[in-house]
């Protein structure tokens, strides 16, 4: 069951029951015509205005106690209901009902009662709604008999109340009676089809997918048979298709769900017009299907359209608008955009609290959704508090044994399990399971999730027999009701593989993991991120089953899994760069770049819209939102036009920009004779290294788990962060031990290979591999750093963000065509006190310059130290490369964001930035890293002194090298995070083939010697490659005895080469 469906409302149009006036006139006829037209088009406000005028006329001519007046009140109530003005609707409908009861018009009483039940239900006044419906049922039964067709509407209303309470069995009972009554009365086809729709929908919610599908299709067939080619124009035809799509969605039949939703939307749009509320709702439902298909960009676009329509129709603070906000937030969560999702969920909660009060069920559900977002952000304590509040609200409103209570109890139970509060977690998870078994039945698909939740707790606490029993039952239900390719079936299979792993049943674990991977591939679903554990576990199982003796097929299988585990945004950026330069001609390359820039601009605009939508009432800027939406629409249209042109001109672009994993044979064909590629895969207890050379390949196990590697890397980094210290505290013994752990198992496999291409993972992304020591060091020696057997003594090292990036670099990315050798930017004007001549590259922790997640420019002015030494650094590099130290080095007031953005940087083979770097890893929640350039006296939106990652990505480069000698421009957010910072990713995207980036602040003199040394070596020996040139430059600095500090790794080791090192 898709419990989130209650947030995707399908807005039904209630047909006018126009008053039969005895005294008619042109004014009456005109108003009735206006009401009918407004109803057909879904323009509720226009209909209400006409009904209010009609009320005045009828009251003046006939008085306020007659059936004509009651009819007008009924229609006003209907419009108010559809406008979401439920309290006013209840008043009008109650007034109409009182007149009808006095006049003993039972049939009319039933019609008004049914709408009143809906309004009371929306106000969560369910007891009153039930009383109204039961009174109507009693009146109708007395007047017409228990099985009369006129009772169908009332029975359907009672079924709807039970459905809203998630009492689906009770709802089915009422709806079965309604359908039987209509069929026995030989009711009109429209009424019978509508009853089939309601009952089929509830059957789907009960997990009776076959019964539900049969009824919904019977409803469509009845309309087709009754109305022929006009069937699609009839009321509810599109809704039946919509509900059939929802049933397919819950059953995991995504292709059929999409087809049904698209047909429903097309009919609704043709019949109602683009501005009708049903079009918005149907668009949102289609987006939900696309989201489940992991087509997030398409889903997000449709959710934005739906939200915009809801705001236009209902206003920004309406409960239906909150539905749109919630759905968009869910899409953001699925893509990992947790901050944006939390902001929208906070807005949803505020709307529901204002609309229904703090104790309403909608508030309870909103609290649960907001707790999910906070949990995703790591705000676990806040999330726990919200989960508890949610359960309390839901329990009070629906009762301790209700379906909604099961959802809330399950959410809190899983949060408590994550928090280690096992006993309370078990009690709540078992309670959730017991309720759903009783309410939904023993084989309902929802039980798959419930059983898995308890089983995961069993696995965590070592109750293996109980875990297996529950997982076996869950898998049987999932495969029977949902099919083997449904994500719940796949997830359960992975959980069973985990149980096999824990008990050492490796052949069983491998078989299950292969089945899960095959199911994902069969659905053409590359979103292995849904199951991030599958690839490391698959590699582990392959190793264990083969006892480390893999055949070629097993090696290729492990190699593919490793590449999926290594997917990074830096690798994607490099692939996009390669796609541009692989286009074959400048015109197509420009088109590719245009498409990529439009995508980036669209993402930026959508982020700004989302940020504004999350603002509270007083801070919300509707004019700005409208402007941003207009820009978004225009950008999206331009993107669609460029993409269509690109498909015609460069059909291979999709493969270049989104490459598939390489086989071992393909990788070997890309490697040079003296190269070895090494990819690391880190796991909880054991890790792995995959080594590939031109001649052979191997998978080897590493004795260290991911946690141990995190600790060891952090220990080594402690001794490297201050290049200005007299001597660092770098631990040579620890370095040797880590080298043995990482490279010892593959030493024979890479023997004789002088160049290493390393694809790091986890904490290894924050370590320059050349600081590893290959032989036992003499730590007692005063000259221990110079005597140490550094890995760079033996091999040149290049870092690759991913394995497929090797093909991007070797097959598609041509050499630079730039004619000029060098341009550099440094020594920015920071307006620090002139008395402080030189304070090093950092005197305060970078987080101190932030106000929350935004940079405080004034703190930068007074806090950042000047960098006068970078002037000489850049001029020396320029001179060494044959550039002009005056014209090609931009210093001080010339080193601005404006100059960087306007200069033709694609004319330079080397682009160098020597300045401060503000990196995401040093500021929690920082949205964008940046390089600090000259801070203008009056910052503007175009130039505030910060060359952010998004601004870098918009640059046009054609550079063989981009040098970032700032601080920490190589590492990810923290040890264990993605391998390259946003700065490095942005430079790849802009068009740099290789990056020289630093893991910590670089000593200025060392920066000059290392960079000029590398460039000089490459100029003197063009065939050696960038990585070897950097290695020689580092060795020369270590060998220089003019200063004992030269051999300290804190001085010579910060730079790493990322990208093309050959």
mmCIF file of C-alpha atoms in Angstrom, residues 783-790:
data_model
loop_
_atom_site.group_PDB
_atom_site.id
_atom_site.type_symbol
_atom_site.label_atom_id
_atom_site.label_comp_id
_atom_site.label_asym_id
_atom_site.label_seq_id
_atom_site.Cartn_x
_atom_site.Cartn_y
_atom_site.Cartn_z
ATOM 1 C CA UNK A 783 66.965 13.172 9.105
ATOM 2 C CA UNK A 784 64.155 10.622 9.172
ATOM 3 C CA UNK A 785 61.901 12.392 6.675
ATOM 4 C CA UNK A 786 64.623 12.668 4.021
ATOM 5 C CA UNK A 787 65.631 9.050 4.561
ATOM 6 C CA UNK A 788 62.079 7.672 4.500
ATOM 7 C CA UNK A 789 61.108 5.345 1.649
ATOM 8 C CA UNK A 790 58.182 7.400 0.401
#
